[in-house]
Amino acid sequence: MRIQTIRGFRDILSEEAGKWRYVEDTAREVLDWFGFKEVRLPILEKTSLFARSIGENTDIVEKEMYTFTDKSGDSLTLRPEATASMVRMFIQHSLYGQPKAAKLFTIGPMFRRERPQKGRYRQFWQVDAEMFGFTHPLADAEIINVVDTILKKLVVPDYEIHLNSLGCQNCRKAFKKALQLYLEDKYNELCPDCQRRYKSNPLRVFDCKIATCKEALKDAPLITDYLCSECQTHFDTLQSYLSHLGIAFTLNPYLVRGLDYYTKTTFEVIIPGIGAQNAVAGGGRYDNLIKELGGKSTPAIGFAIGMERLIPCVPDSIPQKRPIFLALLGAEAVKLGLIWAKALREGGIWTEIDYRLGSLKSQLNRANRLQAAFTLIIGEDEIKNGKAILRNMDTKEQINIPVAPEQGLNIVLKILGREKVGRD
Ligand code: HAM
């Protein structure tokens, strides 16, 4: 039997990978502008890291983690998100107060054993960025500004930024009480999962997708009515900064997010019309997590963009690169062609050779299939005359150029430069 990919996992073939690279490069460029530094983290971590940060009573930890016992007896988990690992790294390397560690990002695969569907995979990629050490809502505005700038630079249409505040531990305590009181009356209308969560972690009831639970929550108290004055001021100031920057947002008091570590600001970027999985990015503040994981109390805020959901929303306007093709006929031409190819590649030009070395006709066919912009033809006659043929594959126009790379290279580079072929 042929072996295929695992359910929810997929290959990204070269046509698509070109767009991935463009989107990643754009995200990296914007993150550079804001001063974020890239880090690379392990994909495997101790299970307790995720259980303690994301929360024991979340869908991710309860149902979706790829967890196994290592031969050493340790319970290990394929990371379902990057924030927990970022925080682990921050504490482990004692990065407190270091300017270069205040704004970090990473790009890589995450793993959640969810039911696969359009926009939902078991391995998916995130661009994840985190800011450490800032309490002021200016940091919240900057984080949302980064996401907005990436989406604008990628010309993503029709996205909405949904914004909420989950308050601090104090506001949450009063809210939790009010919510539990409300849910007590609705207990029999809740699904078994929500009945369980109503006691342990009532906020999670807002995550439930089941219609009867949604209906039961229709008149539920809202966290934004329970914000203490400090959290309210923080939220108001953030909104005023976003308005000042011209970043549109929608207040959504039901946005609790699926992870337990959030405090104050939470947000999601939604693209209506892309299907059920329409959140392309999510994030928020988590001022207690570093302390909860054993570090020194340090406020933090971050976001993650989901690549699989973002990429289909990025218009296909990436300029296509085209190669120069070397059609080589005869043993001497092949040797000279190798020197040409080396020089052109060192000049930053995508250069192709037909390794089958067939007839001129078959080599030109191959050049067409690779959508070459030019073909440099070198055969015995060309070597004898000292003149190679440079053929424009679109206009079929041919010119002679010196066959020796020492004399011909600059002429070809100039022509390719003018035509913007093969160069970044
Ligand atoms: P999250 O909302 O769980 O947040 O994930 C962020 C984004 O990852 C989602 O908006 C979505 O685009 C993408 N995503 C999540 N699950 C899947 C999946 N199964 N298939 C495809 N894409 C998916 C976090 O992960 C937080 N760590 C974000 C954060 C960073 N908060 C603070 N800092």
PDB file of C-alpha atoms and ligand atoms in Angstrom, residues 60 64 80-84 110-115 117 119-130 257-259 261-262 267-269 277-286 301-310, ligand 1:
ATOM      1  CA  ILE A  60      -6.250  22.374  23.686  1.00  0.00           C
ATOM      2  CA  GLU A  64      -5.923  18.313  21.351  1.00  0.00           C
ATOM      3  CA  PRO A  80       0.247  23.367  20.262  1.00  0.00           C
ATOM      4  CA  GLU A  81       1.291  27.060  20.277  1.00  0.00           C
ATOM      5  CA  ALA A  82       4.453  29.120  20.765  1.00  0.00           C
ATOM      6  CA  THR A  83       3.685  31.503  23.641  1.00  0.00           C
ATOM      7  CA  ALA A  84       4.353  28.936  26.372  1.00  0.00           C
ATOM      8  CA  MET A 110       2.296  23.948  15.788  1.00  0.00           C
ATOM      9  CA  PHE A 111       0.301  20.775  16.429  1.00  0.00           C
ATOM     10  CA  ARG A 112      -3.291  20.383  17.632  1.00  0.00           C
ATOM     11  CA  ARG A 113      -5.340  17.228  17.222  1.00  0.00           C
ATOM     12  CA  GLU A 114      -8.515  19.038  16.166  1.00  0.00           C
ATOM     13  CA  ARG A 115     -11.070  17.741  13.685  1.00  0.00           C
ATOM     14  CA  GLN A 117     -11.596  20.921   8.028  1.00  0.00           C
ATOM     15  CA  GLY A 119      -8.549  26.191   7.473  1.00  0.00           C
ATOM     16  CA  ARG A 120      -8.028  23.739  10.335  1.00  0.00           C
ATOM     17  CA  TYR A 121      -5.138  21.314  10.314  1.00  0.00           C
ATOM     18  CA  ARG A 122      -3.370  19.165  12.858  1.00  0.00           C
ATOM     19  CA  GLN A 123      -0.046  20.648  11.852  1.00  0.00           C
ATOM     20  CA  PHE A 124      -0.283  24.350  11.075  1.00  0.00           C
ATOM     21  CA  TRP A 125       2.151  27.247  11.005  1.00  0.00           C
ATOM     22  CA  GLN A 126       2.163  30.401  13.046  1.00  0.00           C
ATOM     23  CA  VAL A 127       4.021  33.684  12.946  1.00  0.00           C
ATOM     24  CA  ASP A 128       4.181  34.333  16.683  1.00  0.00           C
ATOM     25  CA  ALA A 129       5.391  37.596  18.255  1.00  0.00           C
ATOM     26  CA  GLU A 130       5.673  38.533  21.922  1.00  0.00           C
ATOM     27  CA  ARG A 257     -10.023  33.180  23.558  1.00  0.00           C
ATOM     28  CA  GLY A 258      -9.276  29.487  23.989  1.00  0.00           C
ATOM     29  CA  LEU A 259      -6.265  29.828  26.279  1.00  0.00           C
ATOM     30  CA  TYR A 261      -3.358  32.846  30.370  1.00  0.00           C
ATOM     31  CA  TYR A 262      -4.903  36.100  29.159  1.00  0.00           C
ATOM     32  CA  PHE A 267      -8.067  40.389  20.193  1.00  0.00           C
ATOM     33  CA  GLU A 268      -8.679  38.338  17.096  1.00  0.00           C
ATOM     34  CA  VAL A 269      -8.480  39.137  13.418  1.00  0.00           C
ATOM     35  CA  GLN A 277     -12.393  28.847  10.577  1.00  0.00           C
ATOM     36  CA  ASN A 278     -12.231  32.564   9.970  1.00  0.00           C
ATOM     37  CA  ALA A 279      -9.814  33.722  12.696  1.00  0.00           C
ATOM     38  CA  VAL A 280      -6.519  34.439  10.936  1.00  0.00           C
ATOM     39  CA  ALA A 281      -4.788  35.806  14.021  1.00  0.00           C
ATOM     40  CA  GLY A 282      -5.299  36.019  17.747  1.00  0.00           C
ATOM     41  CA  GLY A 283      -3.506  37.413  20.723  1.00  0.00           C
ATOM     42  CA  GLY A 284      -3.588  39.330  23.948  1.00  0.00           C
ATOM     43  CA  ARG A 285      -1.917  40.317  27.177  1.00  0.00           C
ATOM     44  CA  TYR A 286      -0.761  37.776  29.752  1.00  0.00           C
ATOM     45  CA  ILE A 301       1.566  40.672  25.270  1.00  0.00           C
ATOM     46  CA  GLY A 302       1.667  38.933  21.907  1.00  0.00           C
ATOM     47  CA  PHE A 303      -0.123  37.514  18.911  1.00  0.00           C
ATOM     48  CA  ALA A 304       0.008  34.631  16.467  1.00  0.00           C
ATOM     49  CA  ILE A 305      -1.036  34.663  12.830  1.00  0.00           C
ATOM     50  CA  GLY A 306      -2.170  31.339  11.306  1.00  0.00           C
ATOM     51  CA  MET A 307      -0.373  30.888   7.974  1.00  0.00           C
ATOM     52  CA  GLU A 308      -2.824  28.351   6.478  1.00  0.00           C
ATOM     53  CA  ARG A 309      -5.704  30.802   6.989  1.00  0.00           C
ATOM     54  CA  LEU A 310      -3.809  33.921   5.977  1.00  0.00           C
TER      55      LEU A 310
HETATM   56  P1  HAM B   1      -4.691  30.895  18.864  1.00  0.00           P
HETATM   57  O1  HAM B   1      -5.876  31.787  18.680  1.00  0.00           O
HETATM   58  O2  HAM B   1      -4.913  29.593  19.494  1.00  0.00           O
HETATM   59  O3  HAM B   1      -3.629  31.733  19.700  1.00  0.00           O
HETATM   60  O4  HAM B   1      -3.984  30.669  17.471  1.00  0.00           O
HETATM   61  C1  HAM B   1      -3.586  31.766  16.661  1.00  0.00           C
HETATM   62  C2  HAM B   1      -3.956  31.502  15.215  1.00  0.00           C
HETATM   63  O5  HAM B   1      -3.407  30.246  14.795  1.00  0.00           O
HETATM   64  C3  HAM B   1      -5.446  31.358  14.963  1.00  0.00           C
HETATM   65  O6  HAM B   1      -6.064  32.627  14.841  1.00  0.00           O
HETATM   66  C4  HAM B   1      -5.451  30.597  13.649  1.00  0.00           C
HETATM   67  O7  HAM B   1      -5.235  31.477  12.561  1.00  0.00           O
HETATM   68  C5  HAM B   1      -4.243  29.694  13.784  1.00  0.00           C
HETATM   69  N1  HAM B   1      -4.666  28.340  14.155  1.00  0.00           N
HETATM   70  C6  HAM B   1      -4.976  27.868  15.372  1.00  0.00           C
HETATM   71  N2  HAM B   1      -5.323  26.559  15.313  1.00  0.00           N
HETATM   72  C7  HAM B   1      -5.230  26.199  14.017  1.00  0.00           C
HETATM   73  C8  HAM B   1      -5.439  24.978  13.302  1.00  0.00           C
HETATM   74  N3  HAM B   1      -5.802  23.845  13.907  1.00  0.00           N
HETATM   75  N4  HAM B   1      -5.260  24.982  11.955  1.00  0.00           N
HETATM   76  C9  HAM B   1      -4.867  26.109  11.311  1.00  0.00           C
HETATM   77  N5  HAM B   1      -4.638  27.277  11.943  1.00  0.00           N
HETATM   78  C10 HAM B   1      -4.816  27.335  13.271  1.00  0.00           C
HETATM   79  C11 HAM B   1      -2.419  31.261  20.067  1.00  0.00           C
HETATM   80  O8  HAM B   1      -1.901  30.280  19.629  1.00  0.00           O
HETATM   81  C12 HAM B   1      -1.684  32.184  21.020  1.00  0.00           C
HETATM   82  N6  HAM B   1      -0.404  31.559  21.365  1.00  0.00           N
HETATM   83  C13 HAM B   1      -1.491  33.557  20.410  1.00  0.00           C
HETATM   84  C14 HAM B   1      -0.745  34.488  21.313  1.00  0.00           C
HETATM   85  C15 HAM B   1       0.536  34.841  21.208  1.00  0.00           C
HETATM   86  N7  HAM B   1      -1.253  35.097  22.371  1.00  0.00           N
HETATM   87  C16 HAM B   1      -0.316  35.811  22.954  1.00  0.00           C
HETATM   88  N8  HAM B   1       0.794  35.667  22.271  1.00  0.00           N
END
